[in-house]
Short mmCIF file of C-alpha atoms and ligand atoms in Angstrom, two decimals:
data_model
loop_
_atom_site.label_atom_id
_atom_site.label_comp_id
_atom_site.label_asym_id
_atom_site.label_seq_id
_atom_site.Cartn_x
_atom_site.Cartn_y
_atom_site.Cartn_z
CA UNK Z 29 0.00 0.00 0.00
CA UNK Z 30 1.46 3.33 -1.10
CA UNK Z 31 0.83 6.44 0.88
CA UNK Z 32 2.24 9.93 0.83
CA UNK Z 33 4.38 11.45 -1.83
CA UNK Z 34 8.06 12.19 -2.18
CA UNK Z 35 7.66 15.85 -1.40
CA UNK Z 36 5.76 15.14 1.79
CA UNK Z 37 7.13 15.52 5.29
CA UNK Z 38 8.52 12.75 7.41
CA UNK Z 39 8.13 11.44 10.88
CA UNK Z 40 11.40 12.68 12.30
CA UNK Z 41 9.76 15.47 14.25
CA UNK Z 42 8.24 14.31 17.52
CA UNK Z 43 5.02 16.09 16.55
CA UNK Z 44 4.63 14.26 13.26
CA UNK Z 45 2.75 11.25 14.48
CA UNK Z 46 1.42 8.13 12.87
CA UNK Z 47 -1.33 8.11 10.29
CA UNK Z 48 -3.20 11.24 9.29
CA UNK Z 49 -1.17 12.95 6.64
CA UNK Z 50 0.23 9.78 5.24
CA UNK Z 51 3.42 9.91 7.27
CA UNK Z 52 3.25 6.61 8.95
CA UNK Z 53 5.11 3.74 10.46
CA UNK Z 54 5.12 0.26 9.05
CA UNK Z 55 3.83 -1.25 12.27
CA UNK Z 56 0.32 -0.63 10.95
CA UNK Z 57 1.29 -1.82 7.50
CA UNK Z 58 1.81 1.60 5.99
CA UNK Z 59 4.81 2.67 4.01
CA UNK Z 60 7.45 4.49 6.06
CA UNK Z 61 8.25 7.90 4.58
CA UNK Z 62 11.84 8.84 5.36
CA UNK Z 63 13.54 12.05 4.36
CA UNK Z 64 17.32 11.83 4.54
CA UNK Z 65 19.61 14.83 4.14
CA UNK Z 66 22.88 14.65 2.23
CA UNK Z 67 25.70 17.15 2.68
CA UNK Z 68 28.24 16.91 -0.11
CA UNK Z 69 31.28 18.66 -1.57
CA UNK Z 70 29.25 19.30 -4.75
CA UNK Z 71 31.00 22.40 -6.04
CA UNK Z 72 34.56 23.70 -5.95
CA UNK Z 73 37.97 22.05 -5.96
CA UNK Z 74 36.74 18.66 -4.70
CA UNK Z 75 33.42 18.53 -6.55
CA UNK Z 76 34.24 15.18 -8.14
CA UNK Z 77 34.06 13.59 -4.67
CA UNK Z 78 30.56 14.99 -4.12
CA UNK Z 79 29.41 14.10 -7.63
CA UNK Z 80 30.52 10.49 -7.14
CA UNK Z 81 28.69 10.36 -3.82
CA UNK Z 82 25.53 11.84 -5.32
CA UNK Z 83 25.64 9.35 -8.19
CA UNK Z 84 26.06 6.40 -5.81
CA UNK Z 85 23.22 7.60 -3.60
CA UNK Z 86 20.82 8.21 -6.48
CA UNK Z 87 21.49 4.78 -7.93
CA UNK Z 88 20.79 3.17 -4.54
CA UNK Z 89 17.71 5.36 -4.08
CA UNK Z 90 16.11 4.11 -7.28
CA UNK Z 91 16.86 0.48 -6.46
CA UNK Z 92 15.68 0.72 -2.87
CA UNK Z 93 12.45 2.59 -3.51
CA UNK Z 94 11.60 -0.01 -6.11
CA UNK Z 95 12.51 -2.98 -3.89
CA UNK Z 96 10.88 -1.54 -0.75
CA UNK Z 97 7.57 -0.47 -2.34
CA UNK Z 98 4.85 -0.47 0.29
CA UNK Z 99 7.41 -0.77 3.10
CA UNK Z 100 9.69 2.23 2.89
CA UNK Z 101 10.07 5.24 0.69
CA UNK Z 102 13.22 7.32 1.01
CA UNK Z 103 13.52 10.88 -0.18
CA UNK Z 104 16.97 12.47 -0.41
CA UNK Z 105 17.56 16.16 0.15
CA UNK Z 106 20.96 17.27 -1.17
CA UNK Z 107 22.88 20.27 0.16
CA UNK Z 108 26.17 21.57 -1.23
CA UNK Z 109 28.77 22.47 1.39
CA UNK Z 110 31.46 23.33 -1.20
CA UNK Z 111 33.95 21.55 1.05
CA UNK Z 112 33.72 24.33 3.64
CA UNK Z 113 33.20 23.87 7.37
CA UNK Z 114 30.83 26.83 7.46
CA UNK Z 115 28.89 25.42 4.52
CA UNK Z 116 28.59 22.04 6.21
CA UNK Z 117 27.35 23.57 9.46
CA UNK Z 118 24.72 25.64 7.64
CA UNK Z 119 23.58 22.64 5.61
CA UNK Z 120 23.24 20.43 8.68
CA UNK Z 121 21.28 23.11 10.54
CA UNK Z 122 18.94 23.58 7.61
CA UNK Z 123 18.37 19.86 7.09
CA UNK Z 124 17.63 19.26 10.75
CA UNK Z 125 15.53 22.32 11.52
CA UNK Z 126 13.81 23.18 8.25
CA UNK Z 127 13.68 19.95 6.28
CA UNK Z 128 13.21 17.86 9.38
CA UNK Z 129 15.27 14.96 8.08
CA UNK Z 130 15.50 11.68 10.01
CA UNK Z 131 19.26 11.45 9.38
CA UNK Z 132 22.10 13.01 7.43
CA UNK Z 133 24.61 11.35 5.10
CA UNK Z 134 27.91 13.20 4.75
CA UNK Z 135 29.52 15.72 4.85
CA UNK Z 136 32.33 14.72 2.49
CA UNK Z 137 35.46 15.95 4.28
CA UNK Z 138 36.67 14.96 7.73
CA UNK Z 139 37.17 18.64 8.52
CA UNK Z 140 33.54 19.32 7.64
CA UNK Z 141 32.40 16.46 9.86
CA UNK Z 142 34.51 17.77 12.76
CA UNK Z 143 32.67 21.08 12.34
CA UNK Z 144 29.13 19.91 11.54
CA UNK Z 145 29.00 16.55 13.31
CA UNK Z 146 28.66 18.17 16.75
CA UNK Z 147 25.62 20.14 15.49
CA UNK Z 148 23.82 16.96 14.44
CA UNK Z 149 24.93 15.14 17.56
CA UNK Z 150 23.61 17.94 19.76
CA UNK Z 151 20.29 17.77 17.87
CA UNK Z 152 20.22 13.99 18.42
CA UNK Z 153 20.10 13.35 14.69
CA UNK Z 154 22.12 10.46 13.23
CA UNK Z 155 24.86 11.67 10.90
CA UNK Z 156 26.63 9.13 8.74
CA UNK Z 157 30.01 9.83 7.17
CA UNK Z 158 30.70 8.05 3.90
CA UNK Z 159 34.16 9.46 3.24
CA UNK Z 160 35.49 10.68 6.61
CA UNK Z 161 38.71 8.78 7.17
CA UNK Z 162 40.39 10.78 9.95
CA UNK Z 163 41.02 9.58 13.43
CA UNK Z 164 38.50 10.84 15.98
CA UNK Z 165 35.37 11.13 13.82
CA UNK Z 166 33.34 8.85 16.09
CA UNK Z 167 34.53 10.67 19.19
CA UNK Z 168 32.26 13.56 18.17
CA UNK Z 169 29.36 11.71 19.75
CA UNK Z 170 27.05 8.74 19.72
CA UNK Z 171 24.92 9.99 16.82
CA UNK Z 172 27.96 10.00 14.56
CA UNK Z 173 28.60 6.99 12.33
CA UNK Z 174 30.71 6.25 9.27
CA UNK Z 175 31.31 3.43 6.84
CA UNK Z 176 34.51 4.96 5.50
CA UNK Z 177 37.60 2.99 6.37
CA UNK Z 178 39.94 5.10 8.54
CA UNK Z 179 43.31 6.09 7.09
CA UNK Z 180 44.90 4.52 10.16
CA UNK Z 181 43.98 1.18 8.55
CA UNK Z 182 44.24 2.04 4.85
CA UNK Z 183 47.59 3.88 4.76
CA UNK Z 184 49.65 1.29 6.69
CA UNK Z 185 48.26 -1.43 4.39
CA UNK Z 186 49.46 0.48 1.33
CA UNK Z 187 52.80 1.38 2.92
CA UNK Z 188 53.60 -2.19 3.94
CA UNK Z 189 52.85 -3.46 0.44
CA UNK Z 190 54.95 -0.70 -1.16
CA UNK Z 191 57.88 -1.22 1.22
CA UNK Z 192 57.85 -4.95 0.60
CA UNK Z 193 57.49 -4.91 -3.16
CA UNK Z 194 59.45 -1.80 -4.03
CA UNK Z 195 62.11 -2.23 -1.35
CA UNK Z 196 61.71 1.26 0.13
CA UNK Z 197 64.16 2.45 2.79
CA UNK Z 198 64.11 6.26 2.62
CA UNK Z 199 60.95 8.31 2.22
CA UNK Z 200 59.95 11.97 1.94
CA UNK Z 201 56.57 13.29 3.11
CA UNK Z 202 54.43 16.11 1.77
CA UNK Z 203 50.92 17.16 2.84
CA UNK Z 204 48.29 19.90 2.86
CA UNK Z 205 48.58 21.62 6.21
CA UNK Z 206 45.15 23.33 6.17
CA UNK Z 207 42.96 20.25 5.75
CA UNK Z 208 42.12 17.91 8.65
CA UNK Z 209 42.06 14.82 6.47
CA UNK Z 210 45.45 15.58 4.89
CA UNK Z 211 47.03 16.35 8.26
CA UNK Z 212 45.67 13.13 9.76
CA UNK Z 213 46.91 11.10 6.79
CA UNK Z 214 50.35 12.64 7.12
CA UNK Z 215 50.49 11.72 10.81
CA UNK Z 216 49.59 8.13 9.97
CA UNK Z 217 52.26 8.07 7.22
CA UNK Z 218 54.90 9.40 9.57
CA UNK Z 219 54.05 7.07 12.46
CA UNK Z 220 53.92 4.08 10.10
CA UNK Z 221 57.26 5.04 8.51
CA UNK Z 222 58.82 5.10 11.96
CA UNK Z 223 57.23 1.77 12.85
CA UNK Z 224 58.52 0.19 9.66
CA UNK Z 225 62.02 1.53 10.32
CA UNK Z 226 62.05 3.81 7.27
CA UNK Z 227 64.33 6.81 7.21
CA UNK Z 228 62.46 10.09 6.66
CA UNK Z 229 64.70 12.20 4.42
CA UNK Z 230 62.53 15.30 4.36
CA UNK Z 231 59.10 16.81 4.93
CA UNK Z 232 57.18 19.63 3.25
CA UNK Z 233 53.73 21.20 3.36
CA UNK Z 234 51.47 23.25 1.11
CA UNK Z 235 47.96 24.67 1.41
CA UNK Z 236 44.79 23.65 -0.41
CA UNK Z 237 44.39 26.12 -3.24
CA UNK Z 238 48.13 26.21 -4.01
CA UNK Z 239 49.12 25.53 -7.60
CA UNK Z 240 52.92 25.72 -7.47
CA UNK Z 241 54.76 22.97 -5.63
CA UNK Z 242 58.19 23.27 -7.29
CA UNK Z 243 60.05 24.72 -4.31
CA UNK Z 244 58.92 21.98 -1.91
CA UNK Z 245 59.44 19.16 -4.40
CA UNK Z 246 62.85 20.37 -5.55
CA UNK Z 247 64.02 20.33 -1.94
CA UNK Z 248 62.53 16.92 -1.22
CA UNK Z 249 64.06 15.43 -4.37
CA UNK Z 250 67.49 16.63 -3.25
CA UNK Z 251 67.15 14.47 -0.11
CA UNK Z 252 67.19 11.48 -2.46
CA UNK Z 253 64.23 9.44 -1.14
CA UNK Z 254 63.11 6.09 -2.56
CA UNK Z 255 59.52 7.21 -2.20
CA UNK Z 256 57.33 10.27 -1.87
CA UNK Z 257 54.27 9.94 0.38
CA UNK Z 258 51.54 12.47 -0.43
CA UNK Z 259 48.61 13.26 1.87
CA UNK Z 260 46.22 15.53 -0.04
CA UNK Z 261 42.87 15.90 -1.79
CA UNK Z 262 42.81 14.97 -5.48
CA UNK Z 263 43.34 18.41 -6.98
CA UNK Z 264 46.49 19.45 -5.17
CA UNK Z 265 47.63 15.84 -4.75
CA UNK Z 266 47.53 15.19 -8.49
CA UNK Z 267 49.42 18.40 -9.23
CA UNK Z 268 52.08 17.34 -6.71
CA UNK Z 269 52.44 13.96 -8.42
CA UNK Z 270 52.67 15.62 -11.83
CA UNK Z 271 55.29 18.12 -10.68
CA UNK Z 272 57.38 15.47 -8.93
CA UNK Z 273 57.62 13.52 -12.18
CA UNK Z 274 58.34 16.70 -14.17
CA UNK Z 275 61.24 17.38 -11.83
CA UNK Z 276 62.58 13.93 -12.61
CA UNK Z 277 61.65 12.06 -9.45
CA UNK Z 278 61.55 8.41 -10.54
CA UNK Z 279 60.86 6.70 -7.19
CA UNK Z 280 57.62 5.33 -5.73
CA UNK Z 281 54.74 7.72 -5.08
CA UNK Z 282 52.12 6.69 -2.54
CA UNK Z 283 49.00 8.61 -1.56
CA UNK Z 284 46.01 8.46 0.75
CA UNK Z 285 42.26 8.26 0.30
CA UNK Z 286 42.09 11.59 -1.52
CA UNK Z 287 43.53 9.94 -4.64
CA UNK Z 288 40.70 7.43 -5.00
CA UNK Z 289 38.96 9.38 -7.75
CA UNK Z 290 39.42 9.29 -11.54
CA UNK Z 291 40.16 13.04 -11.59
CA UNK Z 292 43.70 11.99 -10.63
CA UNK Z 293 44.23 10.69 -14.16
CA UNK Z 294 42.77 13.81 -15.71
CA UNK Z 295 44.98 16.17 -13.71
CA UNK Z 296 48.22 14.18 -13.41
CA UNK Z 297 47.96 12.51 -16.82
CA UNK Z 298 50.63 9.88 -17.50
CA UNK Z 299 52.49 11.05 -14.37
CA UNK Z 300 49.90 9.12 -12.34
CA UNK Z 301 51.40 5.84 -13.59
CA UNK Z 302 52.64 3.77 -10.65
CA UNK Z 303 50.85 5.76 -7.95
CA UNK Z 304 49.99 3.44 -5.03
CA UNK Z 305 46.83 3.86 -2.90
CA UNK Z 306 44.74 1.75 -0.54
CA UNK Z 307 40.99 1.56 -0.98
CA UNK Z 308 38.14 -0.53 0.42
CA UNK Z 309 36.58 -0.65 -3.06
CA UNK Z 310 37.78 -1.65 -6.48
CA UNK Z 311 35.46 -1.95 -9.50
CA UNK Z 312 37.77 -4.73 -10.69
CA UNK Z 313 36.91 -7.00 -7.74
CA UNK Z 314 35.67 -10.41 -8.82
CA UNK Z 315 32.58 -10.47 -6.65
CA UNK Z 316 28.97 -10.80 -7.88
CA UNK Z 317 27.63 -7.97 -5.74
CA UNK Z 318 30.41 -5.62 -6.80
CA UNK Z 319 30.04 -6.51 -10.47
CA UNK Z 320 26.24 -6.04 -10.40
CA UNK Z 321 26.79 -2.60 -8.87
CA UNK Z 322 29.45 -1.67 -11.42
CA UNK Z 323 27.15 -2.78 -14.24
CA UNK Z 324 24.16 -0.80 -12.93
CA UNK Z 325 26.34 2.25 -12.31
CA UNK Z 326 27.82 2.09 -15.81
CA UNK Z 327 24.36 1.70 -17.34
CA UNK Z 328 23.14 4.82 -15.54
CA UNK Z 329 26.20 7.06 -15.74
CA UNK Z 330 28.36 5.63 -18.51
CA UNK Z 331 31.44 5.36 -16.28
CA UNK Z 332 32.82 3.13 -13.56
CA UNK Z 333 32.08 3.94 -9.93
CA UNK Z 334 34.91 4.97 -7.63
CA UNK Z 335 35.22 4.33 -3.92
CA UNK Z 336 33.21 7.45 -3.07
CA UNK Z 337 30.26 6.28 -5.15
CA UNK Z 338 30.51 2.79 -3.63
CA UNK Z 339 30.53 3.93 -0.02
CA UNK Z 340 27.66 6.33 -0.72
CA UNK Z 341 25.70 3.51 -2.36
CA UNK Z 342 26.31 1.24 0.63
CA UNK Z 343 25.28 3.92 3.09
CA UNK Z 344 21.77 4.15 1.70
CA UNK Z 345 21.37 0.37 1.91
CA UNK Z 346 22.46 0.58 5.53
CA UNK Z 347 19.96 3.40 6.17
CA UNK Z 348 17.20 1.46 4.46
CA UNK Z 349 17.86 -1.73 6.41
CA UNK Z 350 18.03 0.22 9.66
CA UNK Z 351 14.86 2.23 8.97
CA UNK Z 352 12.90 -0.92 8.19
CA UNK Z 353 14.22 -2.52 11.37
CA UNK Z 354 13.27 0.63 13.30
CA UNK Z 355 9.74 0.40 11.87
CA UNK Z 356 9.45 4.15 11.55
CA UNK Z 357 11.33 7.24 10.47
CA UNK Z 358 12.45 8.20 13.93
CA UNK Z 359 15.88 9.63 14.72
CA UNK Z 360 16.30 7.84 18.03
CA UNK Z 361 15.12 4.46 16.78
CA UNK Z 362 17.32 4.82 13.71
CA UNK Z 363 20.35 5.63 15.85
CA UNK Z 364 19.72 2.49 17.87
CA UNK Z 365 19.48 0.34 14.76
CA UNK Z 366 22.61 1.83 13.21
CA UNK Z 367 24.56 1.19 16.40
CA UNK Z 368 23.51 -2.46 16.27
CA UNK Z 369 24.60 -2.94 12.67
CA UNK Z 370 26.55 -6.17 12.34
CA UNK Z 371 28.13 -7.80 9.34
CA UNK Z 372 26.56 -5.74 6.63
CA UNK Z 373 28.02 -6.74 3.30
CA UNK Z 374 28.05 -3.95 0.77
CA UNK Z 375 29.89 -3.26 -2.45
CA UNK Z 376 32.72 -1.68 -0.49
CA UNK Z 377 33.15 -4.83 1.55
CA UNK Z 378 31.95 -6.23 4.80
CA UNK Z 379 31.12 -3.71 7.46
CA UNK Z 380 30.65 -3.89 11.18
CA UNK Z 381 31.39 -1.38 13.87
CA UNK Z 382 33.68 -1.59 16.87
CA UNK Z 383 32.51 -0.34 20.27
CA UNK Z 384 33.20 3.24 19.18
CA UNK Z 385 31.18 2.76 15.95
CA UNK Z 386 34.41 2.76 13.94
CA UNK Z 387 34.12 0.62 10.83
CA UNK Z 388 36.06 -2.60 10.83
CA UNK Z 389 37.10 -3.60 7.34
CA UNK Z 390 39.96 -4.28 4.99
CA UNK Z 391 41.70 -2.22 2.39
CA UNK Z 392 43.04 -3.48 -0.90
CA UNK Z 393 46.13 -1.89 -2.38
CA UNK Z 394 45.87 -0.58 -5.92
CA UNK Z 395 48.29 0.99 -8.36
CA UNK Z 396 47.62 3.41 -11.22
CA UNK Z 397 48.14 1.75 -14.58
CA UNK Z 398 47.22 3.21 -17.95
CA UNK Z 399 44.50 5.47 -16.67
CA UNK Z 400 42.97 3.31 -13.98
CA UNK Z 401 43.68 1.68 -10.66
CA UNK Z 402 44.45 -2.04 -10.75
CA UNK Z 403 45.40 -4.42 -7.94
CA UNK Z 404 48.98 -3.89 -6.73
CA UNK Z 405 50.50 -7.32 -6.87
C1 1QQ N 529 38.35 12.79 4.41
C2 1QQ N 529 38.69 12.07 3.16
C3 1QQ N 529 38.64 12.81 1.89
C4 1QQ N 529 39.57 12.23 0.86
C5 1QQ N 529 37.22 12.78 1.41
C6 1QQ N 529 37.00 13.37 0.08
O1 1QQ N 529 38.97 10.89 3.22
O2 1QQ N 529 38.17 14.02 4.38
O3 1QQ N 529 38.30 12.13 5.45
#
């Protein structure tokens, strides 16, 4: 039985009760109407992250609303934060207070989540990060969740593989100093280098928005490292990779989660060749669920999904499952169901949470080869 319409309200507000206006729980057999907010980096220097997330969410939305007919209907309300903390805070406030959403997916950047997560947490509204990989995201509060694999797991996996296969001994580090994600990734790189007994020959920083990295890279190259470890978002990160190759650096280049987007190949061009990254998702994975997703994504968008699309896609399946289990679009009930999530298998792998709601999962290591990432083996 179908009730309500996509533009209708939802039952997140305590006042919006059962029945009446067609906003109802499934306990009485009616379709649950759930409005979920999405905060994404949809414009600006990292817009390809937000676009991938939007694409993944919209694909999942179509599939879920079809499959859950009569049980649950999800409506998504997208807000563009432009990758800014202020933008993320405003979007979260609007979604909670004006749109009355039952939960929020996003924001894209760890820094945005550090700024906007507390707002949602204070308002007792579940907020679900799909690309926040920094340490400490879950410490914001008990309404904060994420399915994005922390860099503290992903980076060491990539570094160990690179050290083993490429015989690295001396490394140089470079990172964006005004971005929480990039700073966190750098700290993980440094700590892991020390743990693995690597010699750090030099370190350098830049700021998001910079376009000239020659001074830093010339200096780092002179320290003669076997590898350059780059912690950055795709735009600056790809320009760093390109410049390093232009300056003649021939060693290994390894990056963090920011590089898991095809824009890297557009910006760095052939200089991307050999770049090593860890990711929880690869469209090349020989797995039925993954391949069905890749096929559906390609049919809809005419390109392969990246990790950001995959984690976004998974997040809506998690929301759907949890809303149905909750039996109504209620923030508190939904939080409870999300916290109980165990062994969810999505396209970005198997997911369960530890006691701090941190995702437990594995990363695969990939390497850039002829315009795409392939398994590093
Ligand atoms: C974070 C990230 C970025 C690469 C997301 C786009 O992992 O900010 O945590």
